[in-house]
PDB file of C-alpha atoms and ligand atoms in Angstrom:
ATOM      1  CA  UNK A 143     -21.263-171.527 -98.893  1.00  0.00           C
ATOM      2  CA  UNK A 144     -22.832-168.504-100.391  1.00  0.00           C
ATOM      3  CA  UNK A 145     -24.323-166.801 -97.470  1.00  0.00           C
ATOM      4  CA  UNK A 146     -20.368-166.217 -95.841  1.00  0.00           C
ATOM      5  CA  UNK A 147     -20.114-162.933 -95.188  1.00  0.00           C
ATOM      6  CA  UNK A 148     -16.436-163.131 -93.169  1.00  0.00           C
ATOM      7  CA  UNK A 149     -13.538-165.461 -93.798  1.00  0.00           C
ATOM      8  CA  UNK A 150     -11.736-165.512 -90.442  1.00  0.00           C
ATOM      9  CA  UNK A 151      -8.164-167.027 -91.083  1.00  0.00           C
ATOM     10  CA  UNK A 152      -6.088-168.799 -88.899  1.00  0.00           C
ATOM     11  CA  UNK A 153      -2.192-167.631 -89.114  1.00  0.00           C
ATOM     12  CA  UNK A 154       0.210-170.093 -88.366  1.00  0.00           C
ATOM     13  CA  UNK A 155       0.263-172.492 -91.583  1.00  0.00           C
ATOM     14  CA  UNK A 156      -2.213-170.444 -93.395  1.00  0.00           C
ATOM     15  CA  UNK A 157      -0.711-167.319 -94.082  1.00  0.00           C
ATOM     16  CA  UNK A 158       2.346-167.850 -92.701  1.00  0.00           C
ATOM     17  CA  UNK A 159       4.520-170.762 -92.906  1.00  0.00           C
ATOM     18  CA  UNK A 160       5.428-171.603 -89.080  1.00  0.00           C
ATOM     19  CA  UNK A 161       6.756-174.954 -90.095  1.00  0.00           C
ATOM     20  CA  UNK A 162       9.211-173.870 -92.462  1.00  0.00           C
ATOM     21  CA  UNK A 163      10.551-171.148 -90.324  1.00  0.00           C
ATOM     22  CA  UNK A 164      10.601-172.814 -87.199  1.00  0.00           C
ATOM     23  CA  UNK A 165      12.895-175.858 -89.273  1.00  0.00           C
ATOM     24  CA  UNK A 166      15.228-172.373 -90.384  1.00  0.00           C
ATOM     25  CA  UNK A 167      15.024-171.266 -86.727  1.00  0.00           C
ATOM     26  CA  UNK A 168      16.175-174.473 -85.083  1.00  0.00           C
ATOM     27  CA  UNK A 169      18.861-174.818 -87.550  1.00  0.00           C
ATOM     28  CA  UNK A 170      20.074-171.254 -86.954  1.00  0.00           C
ATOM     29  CA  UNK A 171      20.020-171.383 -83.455  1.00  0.00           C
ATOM     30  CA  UNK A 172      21.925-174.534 -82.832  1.00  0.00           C
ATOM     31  CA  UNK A 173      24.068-174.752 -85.846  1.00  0.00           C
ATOM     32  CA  UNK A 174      26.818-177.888 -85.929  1.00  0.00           C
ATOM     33  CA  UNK A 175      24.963-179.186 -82.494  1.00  0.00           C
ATOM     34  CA  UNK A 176      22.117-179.473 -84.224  1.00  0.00           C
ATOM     35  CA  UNK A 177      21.472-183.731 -84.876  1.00  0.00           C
ATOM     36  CA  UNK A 178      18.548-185.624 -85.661  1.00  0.00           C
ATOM     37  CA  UNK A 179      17.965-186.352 -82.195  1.00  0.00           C
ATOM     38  CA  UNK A 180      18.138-183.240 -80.838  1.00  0.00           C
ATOM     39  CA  UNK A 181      15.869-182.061 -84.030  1.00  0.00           C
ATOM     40  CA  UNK A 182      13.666-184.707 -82.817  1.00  0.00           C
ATOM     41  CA  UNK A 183      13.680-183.473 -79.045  1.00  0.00           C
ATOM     42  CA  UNK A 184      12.241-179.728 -80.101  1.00  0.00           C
ATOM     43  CA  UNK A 185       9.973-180.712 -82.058  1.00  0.00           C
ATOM     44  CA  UNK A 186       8.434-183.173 -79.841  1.00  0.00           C
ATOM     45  CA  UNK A 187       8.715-180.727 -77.113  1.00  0.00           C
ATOM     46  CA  UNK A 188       6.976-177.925 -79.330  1.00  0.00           C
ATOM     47  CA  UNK A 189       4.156-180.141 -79.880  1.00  0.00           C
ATOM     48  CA  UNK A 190       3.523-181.415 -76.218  1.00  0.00           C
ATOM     49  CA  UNK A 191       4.180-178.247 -74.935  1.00  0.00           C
ATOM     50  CA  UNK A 192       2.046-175.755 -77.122  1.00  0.00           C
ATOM     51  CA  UNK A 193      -1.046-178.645 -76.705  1.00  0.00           C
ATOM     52  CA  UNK A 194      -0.785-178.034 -72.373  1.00  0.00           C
ATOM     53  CA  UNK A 195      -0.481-174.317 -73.515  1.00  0.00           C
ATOM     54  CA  UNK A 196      -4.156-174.885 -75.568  1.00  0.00           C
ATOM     55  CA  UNK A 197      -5.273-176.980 -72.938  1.00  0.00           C
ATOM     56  CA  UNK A 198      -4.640-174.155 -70.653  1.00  0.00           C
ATOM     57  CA  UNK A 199      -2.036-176.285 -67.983  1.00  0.00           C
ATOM     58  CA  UNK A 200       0.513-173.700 -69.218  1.00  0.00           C
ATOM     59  CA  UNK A 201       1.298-170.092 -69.426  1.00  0.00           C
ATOM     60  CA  UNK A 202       2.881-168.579 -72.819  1.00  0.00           C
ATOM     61  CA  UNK A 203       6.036-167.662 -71.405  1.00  0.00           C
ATOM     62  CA  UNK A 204       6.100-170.992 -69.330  1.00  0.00           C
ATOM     63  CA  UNK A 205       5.041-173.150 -72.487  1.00  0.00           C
ATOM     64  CA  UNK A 206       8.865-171.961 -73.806  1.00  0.00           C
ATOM     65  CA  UNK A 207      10.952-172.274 -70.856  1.00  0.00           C
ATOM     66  CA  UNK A 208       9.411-176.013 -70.901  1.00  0.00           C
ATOM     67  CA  UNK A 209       9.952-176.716 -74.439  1.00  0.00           C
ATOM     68  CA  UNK A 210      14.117-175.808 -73.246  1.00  0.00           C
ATOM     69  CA  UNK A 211      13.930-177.695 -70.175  1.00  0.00           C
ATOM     70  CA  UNK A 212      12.675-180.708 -72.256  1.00  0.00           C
ATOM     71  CA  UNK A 213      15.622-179.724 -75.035  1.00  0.00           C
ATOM     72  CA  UNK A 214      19.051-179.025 -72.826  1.00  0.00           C
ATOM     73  CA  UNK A 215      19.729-181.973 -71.216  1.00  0.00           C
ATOM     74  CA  UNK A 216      19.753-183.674 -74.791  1.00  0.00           C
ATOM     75  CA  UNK A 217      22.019-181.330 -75.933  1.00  0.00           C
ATOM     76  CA  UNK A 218      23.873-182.214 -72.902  1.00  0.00           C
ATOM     77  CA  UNK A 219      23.678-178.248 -71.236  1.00  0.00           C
ATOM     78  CA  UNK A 220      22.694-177.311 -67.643  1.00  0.00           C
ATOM     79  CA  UNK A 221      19.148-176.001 -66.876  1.00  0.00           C
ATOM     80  CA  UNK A 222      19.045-172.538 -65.823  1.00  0.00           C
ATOM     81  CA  UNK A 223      16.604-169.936 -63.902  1.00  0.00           C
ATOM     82  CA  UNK A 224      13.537-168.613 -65.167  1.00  0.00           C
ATOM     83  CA  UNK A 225      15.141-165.603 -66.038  1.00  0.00           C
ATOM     84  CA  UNK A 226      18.292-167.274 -67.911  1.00  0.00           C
ATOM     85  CA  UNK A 227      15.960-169.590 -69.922  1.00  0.00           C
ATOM     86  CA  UNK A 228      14.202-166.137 -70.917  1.00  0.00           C
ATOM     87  CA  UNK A 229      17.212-164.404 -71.810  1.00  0.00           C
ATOM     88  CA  UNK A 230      18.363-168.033 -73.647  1.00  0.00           C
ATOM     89  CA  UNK A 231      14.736-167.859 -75.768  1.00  0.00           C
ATOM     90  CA  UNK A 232      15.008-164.134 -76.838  1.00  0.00           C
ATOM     91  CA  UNK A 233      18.859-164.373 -77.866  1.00  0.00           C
ATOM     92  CA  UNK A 234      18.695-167.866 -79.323  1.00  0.00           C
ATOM     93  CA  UNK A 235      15.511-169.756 -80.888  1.00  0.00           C
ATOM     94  CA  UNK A 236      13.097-166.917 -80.393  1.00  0.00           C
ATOM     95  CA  UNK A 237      15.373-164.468 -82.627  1.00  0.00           C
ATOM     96  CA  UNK A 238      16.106-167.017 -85.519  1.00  0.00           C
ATOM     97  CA  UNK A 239      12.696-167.899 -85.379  1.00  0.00           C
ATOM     98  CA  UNK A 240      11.619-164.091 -85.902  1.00  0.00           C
ATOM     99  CA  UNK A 241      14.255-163.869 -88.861  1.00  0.00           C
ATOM    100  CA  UNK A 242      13.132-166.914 -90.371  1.00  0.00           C
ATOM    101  CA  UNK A 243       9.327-165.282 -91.191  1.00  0.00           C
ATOM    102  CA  UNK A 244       7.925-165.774 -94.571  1.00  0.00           C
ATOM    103  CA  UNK A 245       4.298-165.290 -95.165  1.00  0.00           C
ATOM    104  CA  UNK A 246       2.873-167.842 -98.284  1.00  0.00           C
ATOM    105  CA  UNK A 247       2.326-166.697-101.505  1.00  0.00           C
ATOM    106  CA  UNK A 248      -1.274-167.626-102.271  1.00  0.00           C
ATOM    107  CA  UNK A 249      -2.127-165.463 -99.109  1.00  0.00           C
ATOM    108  CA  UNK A 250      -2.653-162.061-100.401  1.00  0.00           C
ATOM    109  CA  UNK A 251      -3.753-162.279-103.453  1.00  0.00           C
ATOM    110  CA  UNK A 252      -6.353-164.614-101.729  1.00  0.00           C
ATOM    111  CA  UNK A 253      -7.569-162.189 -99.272  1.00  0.00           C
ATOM    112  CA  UNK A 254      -7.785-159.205-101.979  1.00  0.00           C
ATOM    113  CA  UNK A 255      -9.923-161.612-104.035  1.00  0.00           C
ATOM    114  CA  UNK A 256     -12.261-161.969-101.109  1.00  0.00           C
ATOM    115  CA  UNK A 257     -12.410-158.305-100.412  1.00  0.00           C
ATOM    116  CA  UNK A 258     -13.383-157.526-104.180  1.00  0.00           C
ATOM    117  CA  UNK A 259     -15.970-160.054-103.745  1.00  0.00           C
ATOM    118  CA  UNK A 260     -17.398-158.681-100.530  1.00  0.00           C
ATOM    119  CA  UNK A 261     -16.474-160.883 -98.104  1.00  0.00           C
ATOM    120  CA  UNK A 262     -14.669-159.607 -94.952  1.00  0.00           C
ATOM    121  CA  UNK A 263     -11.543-161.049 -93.655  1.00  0.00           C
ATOM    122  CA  UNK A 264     -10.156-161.460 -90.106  1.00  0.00           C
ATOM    123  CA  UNK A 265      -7.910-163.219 -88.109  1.00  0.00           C
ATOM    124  CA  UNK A 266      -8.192-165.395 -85.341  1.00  0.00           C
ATOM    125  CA  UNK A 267      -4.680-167.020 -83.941  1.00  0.00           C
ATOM    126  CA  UNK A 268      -3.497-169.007 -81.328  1.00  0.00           C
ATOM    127  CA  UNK A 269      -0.396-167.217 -79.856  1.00  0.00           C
ATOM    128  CA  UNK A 270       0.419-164.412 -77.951  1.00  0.00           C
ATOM    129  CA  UNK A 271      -0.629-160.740 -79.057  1.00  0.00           C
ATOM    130  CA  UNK A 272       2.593-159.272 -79.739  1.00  0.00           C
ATOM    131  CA  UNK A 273       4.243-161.987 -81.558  1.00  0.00           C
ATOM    132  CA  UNK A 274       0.905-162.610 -83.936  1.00  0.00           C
ATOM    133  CA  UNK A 275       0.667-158.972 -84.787  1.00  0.00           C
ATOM    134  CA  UNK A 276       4.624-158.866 -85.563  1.00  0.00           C
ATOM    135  CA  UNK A 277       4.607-161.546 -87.604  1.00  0.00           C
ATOM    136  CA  UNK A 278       1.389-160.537 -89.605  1.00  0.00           C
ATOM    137  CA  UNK A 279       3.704-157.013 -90.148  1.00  0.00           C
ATOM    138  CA  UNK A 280       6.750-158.492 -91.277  1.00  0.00           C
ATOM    139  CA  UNK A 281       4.689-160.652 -94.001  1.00  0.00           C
ATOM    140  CA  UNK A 282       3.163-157.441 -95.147  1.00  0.00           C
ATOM    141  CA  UNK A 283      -0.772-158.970 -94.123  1.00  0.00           C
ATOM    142  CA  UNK A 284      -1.364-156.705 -91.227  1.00  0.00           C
ATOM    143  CA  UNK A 285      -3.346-153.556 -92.749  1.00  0.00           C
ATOM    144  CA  UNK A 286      -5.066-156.011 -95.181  1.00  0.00           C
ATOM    145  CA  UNK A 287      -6.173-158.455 -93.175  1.00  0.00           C
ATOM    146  CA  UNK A 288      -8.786-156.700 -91.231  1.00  0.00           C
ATOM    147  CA  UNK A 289      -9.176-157.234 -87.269  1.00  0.00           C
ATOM    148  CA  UNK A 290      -6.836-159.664 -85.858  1.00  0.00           C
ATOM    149  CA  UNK A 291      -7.832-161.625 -82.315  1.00  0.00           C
ATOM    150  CA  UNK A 292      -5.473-162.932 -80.960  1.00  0.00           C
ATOM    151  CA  UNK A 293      -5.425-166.345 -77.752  1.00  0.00           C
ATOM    152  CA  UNK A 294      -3.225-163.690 -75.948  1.00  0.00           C
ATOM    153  CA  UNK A 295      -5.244-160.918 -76.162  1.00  0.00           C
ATOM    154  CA  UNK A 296      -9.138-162.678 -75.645  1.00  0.00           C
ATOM    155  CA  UNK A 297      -7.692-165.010 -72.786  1.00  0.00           C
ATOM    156  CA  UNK A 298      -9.574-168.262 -75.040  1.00  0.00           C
ATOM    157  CA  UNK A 299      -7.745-170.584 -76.935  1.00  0.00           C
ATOM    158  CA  UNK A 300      -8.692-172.722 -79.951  1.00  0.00           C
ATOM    159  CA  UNK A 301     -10.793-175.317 -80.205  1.00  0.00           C
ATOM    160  CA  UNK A 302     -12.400-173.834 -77.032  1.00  0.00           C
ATOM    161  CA  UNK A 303     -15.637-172.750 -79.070  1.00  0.00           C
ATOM    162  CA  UNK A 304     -15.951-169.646 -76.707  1.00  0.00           C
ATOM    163  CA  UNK A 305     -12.968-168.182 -78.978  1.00  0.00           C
ATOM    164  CA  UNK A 306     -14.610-168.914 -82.366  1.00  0.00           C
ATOM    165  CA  UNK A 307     -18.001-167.049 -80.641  1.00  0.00           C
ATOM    166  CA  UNK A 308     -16.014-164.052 -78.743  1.00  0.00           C
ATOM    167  CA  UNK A 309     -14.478-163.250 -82.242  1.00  0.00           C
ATOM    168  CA  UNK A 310     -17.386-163.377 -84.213  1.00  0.00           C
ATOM    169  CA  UNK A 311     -18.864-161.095 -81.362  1.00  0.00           C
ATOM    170  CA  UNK A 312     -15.884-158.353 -81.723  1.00  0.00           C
ATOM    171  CA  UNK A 313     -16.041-158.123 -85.313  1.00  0.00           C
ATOM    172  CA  UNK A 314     -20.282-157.803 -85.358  1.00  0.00           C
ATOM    173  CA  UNK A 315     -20.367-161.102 -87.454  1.00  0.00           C
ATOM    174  CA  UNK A 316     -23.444-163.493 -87.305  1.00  0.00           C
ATOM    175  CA  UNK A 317     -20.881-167.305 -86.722  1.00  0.00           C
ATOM    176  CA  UNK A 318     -23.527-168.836 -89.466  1.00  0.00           C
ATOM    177  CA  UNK A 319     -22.471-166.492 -91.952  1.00  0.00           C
ATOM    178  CA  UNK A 320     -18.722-166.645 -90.734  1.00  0.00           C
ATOM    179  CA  UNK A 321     -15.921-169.357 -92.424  1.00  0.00           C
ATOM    180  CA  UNK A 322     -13.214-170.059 -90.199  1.00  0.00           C
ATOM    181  CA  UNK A 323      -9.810-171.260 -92.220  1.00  0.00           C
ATOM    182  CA  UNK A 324      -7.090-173.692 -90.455  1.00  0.00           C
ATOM    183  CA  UNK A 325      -4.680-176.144 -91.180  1.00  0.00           C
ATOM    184  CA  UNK A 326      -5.347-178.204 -87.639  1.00  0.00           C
ATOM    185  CA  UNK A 327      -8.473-180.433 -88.374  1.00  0.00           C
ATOM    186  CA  UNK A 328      -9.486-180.968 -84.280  1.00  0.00           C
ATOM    187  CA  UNK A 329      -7.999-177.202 -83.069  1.00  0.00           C
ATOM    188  CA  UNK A 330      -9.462-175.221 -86.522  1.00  0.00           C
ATOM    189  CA  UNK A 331     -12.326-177.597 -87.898  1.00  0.00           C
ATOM    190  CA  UNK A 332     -13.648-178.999 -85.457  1.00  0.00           C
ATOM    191  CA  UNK A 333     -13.299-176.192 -83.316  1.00  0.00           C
ATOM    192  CA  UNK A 334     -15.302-173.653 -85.394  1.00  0.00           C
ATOM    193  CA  UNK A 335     -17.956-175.908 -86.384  1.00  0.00           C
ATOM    194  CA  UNK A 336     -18.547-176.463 -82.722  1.00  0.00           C
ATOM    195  CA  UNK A 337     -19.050-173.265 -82.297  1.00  0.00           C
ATOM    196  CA  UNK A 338     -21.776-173.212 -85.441  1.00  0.00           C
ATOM    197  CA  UNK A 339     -19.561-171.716 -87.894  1.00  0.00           C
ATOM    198  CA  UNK A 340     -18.209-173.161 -90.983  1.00  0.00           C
ATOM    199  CA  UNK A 341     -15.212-174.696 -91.616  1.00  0.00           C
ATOM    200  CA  UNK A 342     -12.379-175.610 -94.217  1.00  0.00           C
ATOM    201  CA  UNK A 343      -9.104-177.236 -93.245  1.00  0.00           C
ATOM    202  CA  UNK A 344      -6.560-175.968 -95.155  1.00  0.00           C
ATOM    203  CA  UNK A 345      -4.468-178.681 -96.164  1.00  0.00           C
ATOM    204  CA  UNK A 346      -1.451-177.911 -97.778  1.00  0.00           C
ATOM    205  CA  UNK A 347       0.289-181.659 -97.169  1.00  0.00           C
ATOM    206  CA  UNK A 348      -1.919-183.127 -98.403  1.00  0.00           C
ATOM    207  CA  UNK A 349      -2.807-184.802 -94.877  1.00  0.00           C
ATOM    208  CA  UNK A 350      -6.235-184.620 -94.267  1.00  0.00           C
ATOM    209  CA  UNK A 351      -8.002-186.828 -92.566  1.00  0.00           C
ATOM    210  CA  UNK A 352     -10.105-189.179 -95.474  1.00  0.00           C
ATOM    211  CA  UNK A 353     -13.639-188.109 -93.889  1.00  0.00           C
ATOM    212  CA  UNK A 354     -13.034-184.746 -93.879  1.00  0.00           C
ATOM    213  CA  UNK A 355     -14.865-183.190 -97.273  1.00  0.00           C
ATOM    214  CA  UNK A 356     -14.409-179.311 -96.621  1.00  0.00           C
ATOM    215  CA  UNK A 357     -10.595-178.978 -97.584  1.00  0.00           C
ATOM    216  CA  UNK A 358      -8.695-176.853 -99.937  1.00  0.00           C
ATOM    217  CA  UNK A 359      -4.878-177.239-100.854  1.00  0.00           C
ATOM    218  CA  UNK A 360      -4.391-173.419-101.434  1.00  0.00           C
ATOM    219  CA  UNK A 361      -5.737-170.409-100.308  1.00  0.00           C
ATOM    220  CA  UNK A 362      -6.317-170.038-104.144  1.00  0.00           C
ATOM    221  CA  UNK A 363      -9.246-171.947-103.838  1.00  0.00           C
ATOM    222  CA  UNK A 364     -10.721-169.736-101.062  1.00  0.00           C
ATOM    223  CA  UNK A 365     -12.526-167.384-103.423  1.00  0.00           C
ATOM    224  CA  UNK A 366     -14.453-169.374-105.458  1.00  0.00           C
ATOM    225  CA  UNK A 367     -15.544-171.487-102.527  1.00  0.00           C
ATOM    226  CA  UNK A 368     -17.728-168.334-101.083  1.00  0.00           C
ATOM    227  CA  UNK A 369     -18.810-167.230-104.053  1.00  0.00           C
TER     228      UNK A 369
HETATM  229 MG1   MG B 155      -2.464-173.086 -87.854  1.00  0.00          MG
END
């Protein structure tokens, strides 16, 4: 892979750890009423309801107010308006989940290696504008991670190919010479290299699938990889 030019990182998983901190934030919010079921519940409802999100069959705001639709009756509370599930987001999960933020370790001294070998970085997330670009400030990536694209702000979602292509067209990179970085094999992988540019799945759980020979356990091994 010595003709990369641009690494173009995902965020969630790869530079910061969204599992962890959503585990914290669930925890935090919910306290004693917090039991494996109701553990169970949110994360099951995070997973269906951020994939009709991708698909497009649900807006971003929406995509919450379902996951707590799917999540009060289990915890046994009434189902309010729009507007009260809102307010319940921002005040409850939505806060801890901001507080609970930790970017990984092998993440910047990853992307500084990169930059001292010439390659370019840039981000392309899932997830709405505001949120990705807070989240990239509070881990301290934002001013060295070069341009960040965001679902939100291009109105395409990953694996759609059309996001892979519209961000190698804002940052003036050929996709050939571009290697796209995720920890989701079908929404990062396979996404990018349907869009013809490379791929590594990032696979810090050791989870890969066993066919899948482009995968790194740290961002360590990132710079030696485009070398
Ligand atoms: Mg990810």
């Amino acid at each position: 892979m010595s003709d990369v030019r641009t690494v173009l990182l995902d965020l969630d998983g790869v530079l910061m750890d969204h599992t962890s901190a959503a585990r914290e934030a669930v925890r935090a919010w919910l306290g004693a009423r917090l039991t494996p079921e109701v553990e169970a519940a949110w994360f099951a409802a995070q997973d269906l309801r951020l994939a009709q999100w991708r698909a497009g069959g649900l807006g971003w705001e929406e995509q919450r107010r379902a996951r707590l639709r799917d999540v009060l009756p289990v915890l046994g509370e009434r189902i309010g308006t729009d507007d009260e599930l809102d307010a319940q987001w921002a005040s409850g999960y939505g806060a801890a989940y901001r507080r609970s933020w930790h970017g990984f370790e092998d993440a910047g001294p990853a992307i500084r290696a990169l930059h001292d070998a010439g390659v370019r970085t840039a981000v392309l997330t899932n997830g709405a504008e505001d949120q990705q670009t807070a989240k990239l400030r509070t881990i301290g990536l934002l001013d060295l991670v070069g341009p960040v694209l965001t679902a939100g702000a291009l109105g395409l979602r990953k694996p759609d190919p059309r996001a892979f292509l519209v961000a190698c067209e804002r940052i003036g990179a050929d996709p050939s010479a571009v290697l796209y970085v995720g920890d989701e094999h079908e929404v990062d992988v396979l996404g990018a290299r349907g869009a013809g540019l490379g791929a590594v799945l990032l696979d810090r759980d050791g989870t890969a699938p066993p066919d899948e020979t482009a995968v790194i356990r740290s961002l360590a091994e990132l710079p030696a990889l485009v070398r």
